[in-house]
């Protein structure tokens, strides 16, 4: 970890930009977060020396926001004009810990602000980019590699300095940009990061965009103050609970009192669903999250959630093309689904979860290049599905044998298993059961 740049906000209504190409990490490393060391000088003319209360700190952080984007033309925006308080909650949920310095009374935002003086405080605004503490030994599965990091752009905004009467921000506010990266053996990877969405209820129901649901909350009040007493929650075709209060669902269905305090955000809002540390990766749910007020007890459900997206076929092809071209490695590159390379869940990961797994990026010097099918771009040219000759030959033999024995389903499974290694194979939240894909069709033609 090393400082890359310093962003300076010169006053209220200003913004600062870390441009695309400036977020640089070394080869063989994966970034799990961007840590921004925020330095603020606060003048106290209130007549009393004291620290800010938690409510006052939250109000202050609400005056700052950020936008994080990546991919071709910054098309993916996992955090789009999200306040620092929201980023703080997301970081607690994903990383399992509070922002460093937020509560610190020696140097951080919990420091006593001396009357008739200006006090400088520092704390880390931590922006998650992959780590999920709930996954145990797989917590480092997700993360951003150096090629993807080069496509990232970070904008920060200082809208207003909302401090109590008698307190003011003195001068500039700075943020030192420090990638939180670590060494990872093996090929580089690219992860489509979970995205934050907010929307309001319509006719008793509220739905999040389709994808893999990591977290869903009602953002009006903390859990202890919620008035949601009779609700139903569904994810795709699976009902999670019904005719329960949000409080009962939290304690009985989700069993969230066992979550470490720093990772539990129910002190800030009402948690309706989240992945938990006792879930296997294969237990994650893909679909559309819906909450319904069976008995109307809250004027409007203000729903929000953290959703892993299903990247479209063309998007994946363009990202692989860019990674292979002059903005990336400038050589022939293959992207392979991490579920195949790492044999996740012993090769039994549900098809519906393949879109959310990272892409492993290899070139012709890597042994994985000839071992697995993948999406290939030659020196930045259009990316296409590719199956190595040895793999294709074995697949054709198995396919022909199954067909000769009239085992059509097994023959189709040969094609599916090859195609699943290619990013973009699954284009539907329910896997390959409802819809095919361009990748599946292309691989099928190669085999048959």
Coordinates of C-alpha atoms in Angstrom, one line a residue:
X1 CA 0.0 0.0 0.0
X2 CA 1.3 3.4 -1.0
X3 CA -0.1 6.8 -1.5
X4 CA -0.8 7.5 -5.2
X5 CA -2.2 11.0 -5.2
X6 CA -3.8 13.7 -3.0
X7 CA -7.3 15.1 -3.9
X8 CA -7.9 18.6 -2.6
X9 CA -11.4 20.1 -1.9
X10 CA -10.9 23.9 -1.6
X11 CA -14.3 24.8 -0.3
X12 CA -18.0 24.0 -0.2
X13 CA -19.4 23.2 -3.6
X14 CA -16.1 21.9 -5.0
X15 CA -15.0 18.6 -6.3
X16 CA -11.8 16.7 -7.1
X17 CA -11.0 13.9 -9.5
X18 CA -8.6 10.9 -9.6
X19 CA -8.5 10.4 -13.4
X20 CA -8.7 7.1 -15.2
X21 CA -5.2 5.6 -15.4
X22 CA -4.0 7.1 -12.1
X23 CA -5.1 4.2 -9.9
X24 CA -2.0 2.0 -10.3
X25 CA -1.3 -1.3 -8.5
X26 CA 1.6 -3.6 -9.1
X27 CA 1.6 -6.9 -11.0
X28 CA 0.6 -9.9 -8.9
X29 CA -1.5 -7.8 -6.5
X30 CA -5.3 -7.5 -6.0
X31 CA -7.1 -4.4 -4.6
X32 CA -9.8 -5.0 -2.0
X33 CA -10.5 -1.4 -1.2
X34 CA -9.4 2.2 -1.8
X35 CA -8.4 3.9 1.4
X36 CA -8.7 7.7 1.3
X37 CA -7.0 9.4 4.3
X38 CA -9.2 12.4 4.9
X39 CA -7.6 15.4 6.7
X40 CA -9.9 18.1 8.0
X41 CA -9.1 21.1 10.2
X42 CA -12.1 22.2 12.4
X43 CA -12.2 25.6 14.1
X44 CA -14.2 25.7 17.4
X45 CA -15.7 29.0 18.5
X46 CA -18.7 27.4 20.3
X47 CA -17.4 28.3 23.8
X48 CA -16.9 24.7 24.8
X49 CA -14.2 22.1 24.2
X50 CA -15.8 18.8 23.1
X51 CA -15.9 16.1 20.5
X52 CA -18.6 15.7 17.9
X53 CA -21.4 13.3 18.7
X54 CA -22.1 10.4 16.5
X55 CA -25.1 12.2 15.0
X56 CA -23.0 15.3 14.3
X57 CA -20.3 13.2 12.7
X58 CA -22.9 11.5 10.5
X59 CA -24.4 14.9 9.5
X60 CA -21.0 16.2 8.6
X61 CA -20.2 13.2 6.4
X62 CA -23.5 13.5 4.7
X63 CA -22.2 16.7 3.2
X64 CA -19.6 14.8 1.2
X65 CA -20.2 12.3 -1.6
X66 CA -18.3 10.3 -4.3
X67 CA -18.6 8.5 -7.6
X68 CA -16.6 5.5 -8.5
X69 CA -16.7 4.2 -12.1
X70 CA -14.7 1.7 -14.3
X71 CA -14.9 -0.1 -17.6
X72 CA -15.2 1.3 -21.1
X73 CA -16.2 5.0 -20.9
X74 CA -16.8 4.5 -17.2
X75 CA -20.0 2.6 -17.9
X76 CA -20.0 0.7 -14.6
X77 CA -20.7 2.9 -11.5
X78 CA -20.9 0.8 -8.4
X79 CA -21.1 4.0 -6.3
X80 CA -22.8 6.8 -8.1
X81 CA -23.1 10.1 -6.1
X82 CA -23.2 8.2 -2.8
X83 CA -22.7 10.1 0.4
X84 CA -19.8 9.2 2.7
X85 CA -22.2 8.0 5.3
X86 CA -23.6 5.4 2.8
X87 CA -20.0 4.4 1.8
X88 CA -19.3 3.9 5.5
X89 CA -22.3 1.5 5.9
X90 CA -21.3 -0.4 2.8
X91 CA -17.7 -0.7 4.1
X92 CA -18.9 -2.0 7.4
X93 CA -21.0 -4.6 5.8
X94 CA -18.5 -5.8 3.2
X95 CA -15.2 -5.4 5.1
X96 CA -16.6 -6.3 8.5
X97 CA -15.1 -3.3 10.3
X98 CA -15.6 0.4 11.0
X99 CA -13.7 3.1 9.2
X100 CA -10.3 3.5 10.8
X101 CA -10.2 6.8 12.7
X102 CA -13.9 7.4 12.7
X103 CA -14.3 6.9 16.5
X104 CA -10.6 7.5 17.4
X105 CA -10.2 10.2 20.1
X106 CA -6.4 10.7 19.7
X107 CA -6.2 11.7 16.0
X108 CA -9.5 10.8 14.5
X109 CA -13.0 12.2 14.1
X110 CA -13.7 11.4 17.8
X111 CA -10.9 13.8 18.9
X112 CA -11.8 16.6 21.3
X113 CA -12.1 20.0 19.5
X114 CA -10.5 22.6 21.7
X115 CA -12.4 25.8 22.2
X116 CA -10.9 28.9 20.5
X117 CA -8.6 26.8 18.5
X118 CA -8.3 24.8 15.2
X119 CA -7.9 21.1 15.5
X120 CA -6.8 18.8 12.7
X121 CA -8.4 15.3 12.5
X122 CA -7.7 12.4 10.2
X123 CA -9.7 9.3 9.3
X124 CA -9.9 6.8 6.4
X125 CA -12.8 6.9 4.0
X126 CA -12.6 3.3 2.9
X127 CA -14.2 2.3 -0.4
X128 CA -14.7 -1.5 -0.8
X129 CA -13.6 -3.0 -4.2
X130 CA -14.0 -6.7 -3.6
X131 CA -13.5 -8.1 -0.2
X132 CA -16.4 -9.9 1.6
X133 CA -15.6 -10.9 5.1
X134 CA -18.6 -13.3 5.2
X135 CA -16.9 -15.7 2.7
X136 CA -14.4 -17.0 5.2
X137 CA -11.5 -18.7 3.3
X138 CA -12.9 -17.3 0.1
X139 CA -13.0 -13.7 1.3
X140 CA -10.2 -12.8 -1.1
X141 CA -11.9 -14.4 -4.1
X142 CA -13.2 -11.0 -5.3
X143 CA -11.1 -8.0 -6.0
X144 CA -9.6 -5.6 -8.6
X145 CA -6.5 -6.4 -10.6
X146 CA -4.1 -3.9 -12.1
X147 CA -5.7 -3.8 -15.6
X148 CA -9.2 -3.1 -14.2
X149 CA -7.8 -0.6 -11.7
X150 CA -6.4 1.4 -14.7
X151 CA -9.9 1.9 -15.9
X152 CA -11.2 3.3 -12.6
X153 CA -12.0 6.9 -12.0
X154 CA -12.9 8.4 -8.6
X155 CA -14.7 11.7 -8.1
X156 CA -15.2 13.3 -4.6
X157 CA -17.6 16.1 -3.8
X158 CA -17.6 18.6 -0.9
X159 CA -21.2 19.8 -1.1
X160 CA -21.5 21.4 2.3
X161 CA -19.8 21.5 5.7
X162 CA -22.6 20.6 8.0
X163 CA -21.2 21.2 11.5
X164 CA -22.9 22.3 14.8
X165 CA -23.2 26.0 15.6
X166 CA -19.8 27.5 16.4
X167 CA -17.8 24.9 14.5
X168 CA -16.4 25.5 11.0
X169 CA -14.1 23.8 8.6
X170 CA -10.9 25.8 8.2
X171 CA -9.2 25.7 4.8
X172 CA -8.9 22.8 2.4
X173 CA -10.0 19.2 2.9
X174 CA -7.6 16.7 1.5
X175 CA -7.9 13.0 0.7
X176 CA -4.7 10.9 0.2
X177 CA -5.5 8.0 -2.2
X178 CA -4.0 4.7 -1.1
X179 CA -4.9 1.3 -2.7
X180 CA -5.5 -1.4 -0.1
X181 CA -3.9 -4.2 -2.1
X182 CA -2.3 -7.5 -1.3
X183 CA -0.2 -10.2 -3.0
X184 CA -2.1 -12.9 -4.8
X185 CA -0.5 -15.9 -6.5
X186 CA -1.6 -16.7 -10.0
X187 CA -3.2 -14.8 -12.8
X188 CA -4.7 -11.4 -12.7
X189 CA -8.5 -10.9 -12.4
X190 CA -11.4 -8.5 -13.2
X191 CA -14.4 -8.3 -10.9
X192 CA -17.8 -6.7 -11.7
X193 CA -18.3 -5.0 -8.4
X194 CA -21.6 -4.9 -6.5
X195 CA -23.6 -1.8 -7.2
X196 CA -25.7 0.4 -4.8
X197 CA -29.3 1.1 -5.7
X198 CA -32.1 3.1 -4.0
X199 CA -35.8 3.3 -4.9
X200 CA -39.1 3.8 -3.2
X201 CA -42.2 1.6 -2.8
X202 CA -45.0 1.6 -5.4
X203 CA -48.4 0.1 -4.3
X204 CA -47.1 -1.7 -1.2
X205 CA -44.2 -3.3 -3.1
X206 CA -40.6 -2.3 -3.8
X207 CA -38.2 -4.2 -6.1
X208 CA -34.4 -3.9 -6.6
X209 CA -32.8 -4.5 -10.1
X210 CA -32.1 -8.1 -11.0
X211 CA -28.8 -9.6 -9.9
X212 CA -27.2 -11.3 -6.9
X213 CA -28.5 -9.8 -3.7
X214 CA -25.8 -9.2 -1.0
X215 CA -27.7 -6.7 1.1
X216 CA -31.2 -5.1 1.2
X217 CA -32.3 -2.4 3.7
X218 CA -35.2 -0.1 4.4
X219 CA -33.3 3.1 4.8
X220 CA -35.8 5.3 6.7
X221 CA -34.9 4.3 10.3
X222 CA -32.6 2.0 12.3
X223 CA -34.0 -1.5 13.0
X224 CA -35.0 -0.5 16.6
X225 CA -37.3 2.2 15.3
X226 CA -38.9 0.5 12.3
X227 CA -42.7 0.3 11.9
X228 CA -42.5 -2.6 9.4
X229 CA -44.6 -5.2 11.3
X230 CA -46.1 -7.4 8.6
X231 CA -43.9 -7.9 5.5
X232 CA -43.0 -10.5 3.0
X233 CA -39.5 -10.7 1.3
X234 CA -38.8 -12.7 -1.9
X235 CA -35.7 -13.1 -4.0
X236 CA -36.6 -14.4 -7.5
X237 CA -38.8 -17.4 -7.1
X238 CA -37.9 -18.1 -3.5
X239 CA -39.8 -16.6 -0.6
X240 CA -37.5 -15.7 2.3
X241 CA -40.2 -14.9 4.9
X242 CA -43.7 -13.7 5.1
X243 CA -46.1 -12.2 7.7
X244 CA -43.2 -11.3 9.9
X245 CA -42.0 -8.0 11.3
X246 CA -38.6 -6.7 10.2
X247 CA -37.4 -7.1 13.8
X248 CA -38.5 -10.8 14.0
X249 CA -37.0 -11.5 10.5
X250 CA -33.7 -10.0 11.7
X251 CA -33.5 -12.2 14.8
X252 CA -35.3 -15.4 13.7
X253 CA -34.8 -15.8 10.0
X254 CA -31.5 -14.0 9.3
X255 CA -30.1 -14.7 12.8
X256 CA -28.2 -11.4 12.6
X257 CA -27.6 -10.7 16.3
X258 CA -24.6 -13.1 15.8
X259 CA -23.0 -10.7 13.4
X260 CA -20.0 -8.8 14.8
X261 CA -21.1 -5.3 15.9
X262 CA -18.9 -3.4 13.5
X263 CA -20.2 -5.4 10.5
X264 CA -23.9 -5.0 11.5
X265 CA -25.5 -1.9 10.2
X266 CA -28.9 -2.3 11.9
X267 CA -27.9 0.6 14.1
X268 CA -28.2 2.8 11.1
X269 CA -31.1 1.3 9.2
X270 CA -33.5 -1.7 8.9
X271 CA -31.8 -4.8 7.5
X272 CA -34.3 -6.8 5.4
X273 CA -31.8 -9.4 4.0
X274 CA -28.1 -10.0 3.8
X275 CA -25.6 -12.7 3.0
X276 CA -24.2 -14.1 6.3
X277 CA -21.0 -15.8 7.3
X278 CA -22.7 -19.2 7.7
X279 CA -23.7 -19.3 4.0
X280 CA -21.7 -21.1 1.4
X281 CA -21.0 -19.4 -1.9
X282 CA -23.5 -21.7 -3.6
X283 CA -26.2 -20.5 -1.2
X284 CA -26.1 -17.0 -2.6
X285 CA -29.4 -15.9 -4.3
X286 CA -29.8 -14.6 -7.8
X287 CA -33.0 -12.9 -8.9
X288 CA -35.1 -9.8 -8.2
X289 CA -35.4 -8.7 -4.5
X290 CA -38.9 -7.7 -3.5
X291 CA -40.4 -6.5 -0.2
X292 CA -44.1 -6.2 0.3
X293 CA -46.0 -4.5 3.1
X294 CA -48.8 -7.0 3.6
X295 CA -50.3 -4.7 6.3
X296 CA -49.5 -1.1 5.5
X297 CA -47.7 0.3 8.5
X298 CA -45.1 2.6 6.8
X299 CA -46.0 5.4 4.5
X300 CA -43.4 4.6 1.9
X301 CA -40.8 1.8 2.0
X302 CA -37.5 3.4 1.1
X303 CA -35.7 0.3 -0.2
X304 CA -32.0 0.1 -1.0
X305 CA -29.6 -2.7 -1.8
X306 CA -26.2 -3.9 -2.8
X307 CA -26.6 -6.0 -6.0
X308 CA -24.0 -7.8 -8.1
X309 CA -24.9 -7.1 -11.7
X310 CA -25.1 -9.5 -14.7
X311 CA -22.7 -7.9 -17.2
X312 CA -24.0 -8.1 -20.8
X313 CA -22.3 -10.1 -23.5
X314 CA -21.2 -7.0 -25.5
X315 CA -19.8 -5.3 -22.3
X316 CA -17.7 -8.3 -21.5
X317 CA -16.3 -8.5 -25.0
X318 CA -15.4 -4.8 -25.0
X319 CA -13.7 -5.1 -21.5
X320 CA -11.7 -8.0 -22.6
X321 CA -10.8 -6.2 -25.9
X322 CA -9.6 -3.2 -23.9
X323 CA -7.7 -5.3 -21.4
X324 CA -5.8 -6.9 -24.3
X325 CA -5.3 -3.7 -26.3
X326 CA -3.0 -0.7 -25.9
X327 CA -4.9 0.4 -22.7
X328 CA -4.1 -2.9 -21.1
X329 CA -1.5 -5.5 -21.9
X330 CA -1.2 -5.0 -25.7
X331 CA -1.1 -8.8 -26.4
X332 CA -3.3 -11.7 -26.9
X333 CA -5.5 -12.2 -23.8
X334 CA -8.0 -14.7 -22.6
X335 CA -10.7 -14.2 -19.9
X336 CA -11.9 -17.3 -18.1
X337 CA -14.6 -17.5 -15.5
X338 CA -13.0 -17.9 -12.0
X339 CA -15.5 -20.6 -11.1
X340 CA -13.9 -22.8 -13.7
X341 CA -10.3 -22.0 -12.9
X342 CA -10.6 -22.4 -9.2
X343 CA -13.2 -25.2 -9.4
X344 CA -15.4 -23.3 -6.9
X345 CA -17.8 -25.4 -4.8
X346 CA -16.0 -28.4 -6.2
X347 CA -17.3 -27.6 -9.7
X348 CA -20.9 -27.6 -8.5
X349 CA -21.5 -23.8 -8.4
X350 CA -25.1 -23.2 -9.6
X351 CA -25.2 -21.8 -13.2
X352 CA -27.1 -18.8 -11.9
X353 CA -24.1 -17.6 -9.9
X354 CA -21.5 -17.7 -12.8
X355 CA -22.2 -14.1 -13.9
X356 CA -21.0 -12.8 -10.6
X357 CA -17.7 -14.6 -10.4
X358 CA -14.5 -12.7 -11.4
X359 CA -12.8 -13.0 -14.8
X360 CA -9.3 -14.5 -14.7
X361 CA -7.1 -12.8 -17.2
X362 CA -4.3 -14.9 -18.8
X363 CA -2.1 -14.6 -21.8
X364 CA -0.3 -17.1 -24.0
X365 CA 2.5 -17.5 -21.5
X366 CA 0.2 -18.8 -18.8
X367 CA -0.6 -22.5 -18.6
X368 CA -4.3 -21.7 -18.1
X369 CA -4.5 -20.4 -21.7
X370 CA -4.5 -23.8 -23.3
X371 CA -6.3 -25.5 -20.4
X372 CA -9.7 -23.8 -20.5
X373 CA -12.1 -22.2 -22.9
X374 CA -12.5 -18.4 -22.6
X375 CA -13.1 -15.1 -24.3
X376 CA -10.1 -14.2 -26.4
X377 CA -8.9 -10.9 -27.9
X378 CA -5.8 -10.8 -30.1
X379 CA -3.9 -7.6 -29.5
X380 CA -7.0 -5.6 -28.8
X381 CA -9.1 -6.9 -31.7
X382 CA -12.7 -8.0 -31.2
X383 CA -13.1 -10.6 -28.5
X384 CA -14.6 -14.0 -29.3
X385 CA -15.2 -17.3 -27.5
X386 CA -12.3 -19.7 -27.9
X387 CA -11.9 -23.4 -27.0
X388 CA -8.3 -24.9 -27.1
X389 CA -7.9 -27.7 -29.7
X390 CA -7.2 -30.4 -27.1
X391 CA -10.2 -29.5 -25.0
X392 CA -12.4 -29.2 -28.1
X393 CA -11.3 -32.6 -29.3
X394 CA -12.2 -34.3 -26.1
X395 CA -15.5 -32.5 -25.9
X396 CA -16.4 -33.5 -29.5
X397 CA -15.7 -37.1 -28.6
X398 CA -17.9 -37.1 -25.5
X399 CA -20.7 -35.2 -27.4
X400 CA -20.7 -37.7 -30.3
X401 CA -20.8 -40.7 -27.9
X402 CA -23.7 -39.3 -25.9
X403 CA -25.6 -38.5 -29.1
X404 CA -24.9 -42.0 -30.5
X405 CA -26.5 -43.4 -27.4
X406 CA -29.4 -41.0 -27.6
X407 CA -28.4 -39.3 -24.4
X408 CA -29.3 -35.8 -25.7
X409 CA -29.3 -34.2 -22.2
X410 CA -25.8 -35.4 -21.4
X411 CA -24.6 -34.2 -24.8
X412 CA -26.1 -30.8 -24.1
X413 CA -24.3 -30.8 -20.7
X414 CA -20.9 -31.2 -22.5
X415 CA -21.6 -28.0 -24.4
X416 CA -22.8 -26.2 -21.2
X417 CA -19.7 -27.1 -19.2
X418 CA -17.4 -25.8 -21.9
X419 CA -19.4 -22.6 -22.3
X420 CA -19.6 -21.8 -18.6
X421 CA -15.9 -21.3 -18.6
X422 CA -16.4 -18.3 -21.0
X423 CA -17.4 -15.1 -19.3
X424 CA -20.8 -14.0 -20.6
X425 CA -22.2 -17.5 -21.0
X426 CA -25.0 -16.9 -18.5
X427 CA -27.1 -13.8 -19.3
X428 CA -30.1 -14.5 -17.0
X429 CA -30.4 -14.3 -13.2
X430 CA -31.8 -17.8 -13.2
X431 CA -28.9 -19.3 -15.1
X432 CA -29.3 -21.3 -18.3
X433 CA -32.7 -22.8 -17.4
X434 CA -34.7 -20.0 -19.0
X435 CA -32.4 -18.4 -21.6
X436 CA -29.4 -19.2 -23.7
X437 CA -26.7 -16.8 -24.8
X438 CA -24.5 -15.9 -27.7
X439 CA -21.6 -17.6 -26.0
X440 CA -23.5 -20.9 -25.5
X441 CA -24.6 -20.9 -29.1
X442 CA -21.0 -20.2 -30.3
X443 CA -19.5 -23.0 -28.2
X444 CA -22.3 -25.3 -29.3
X445 CA -21.5 -24.8 -32.9
X446 CA -17.8 -25.5 -32.3
X447 CA -18.6 -28.8 -30.6
X448 CA -21.4 -30.0 -32.8

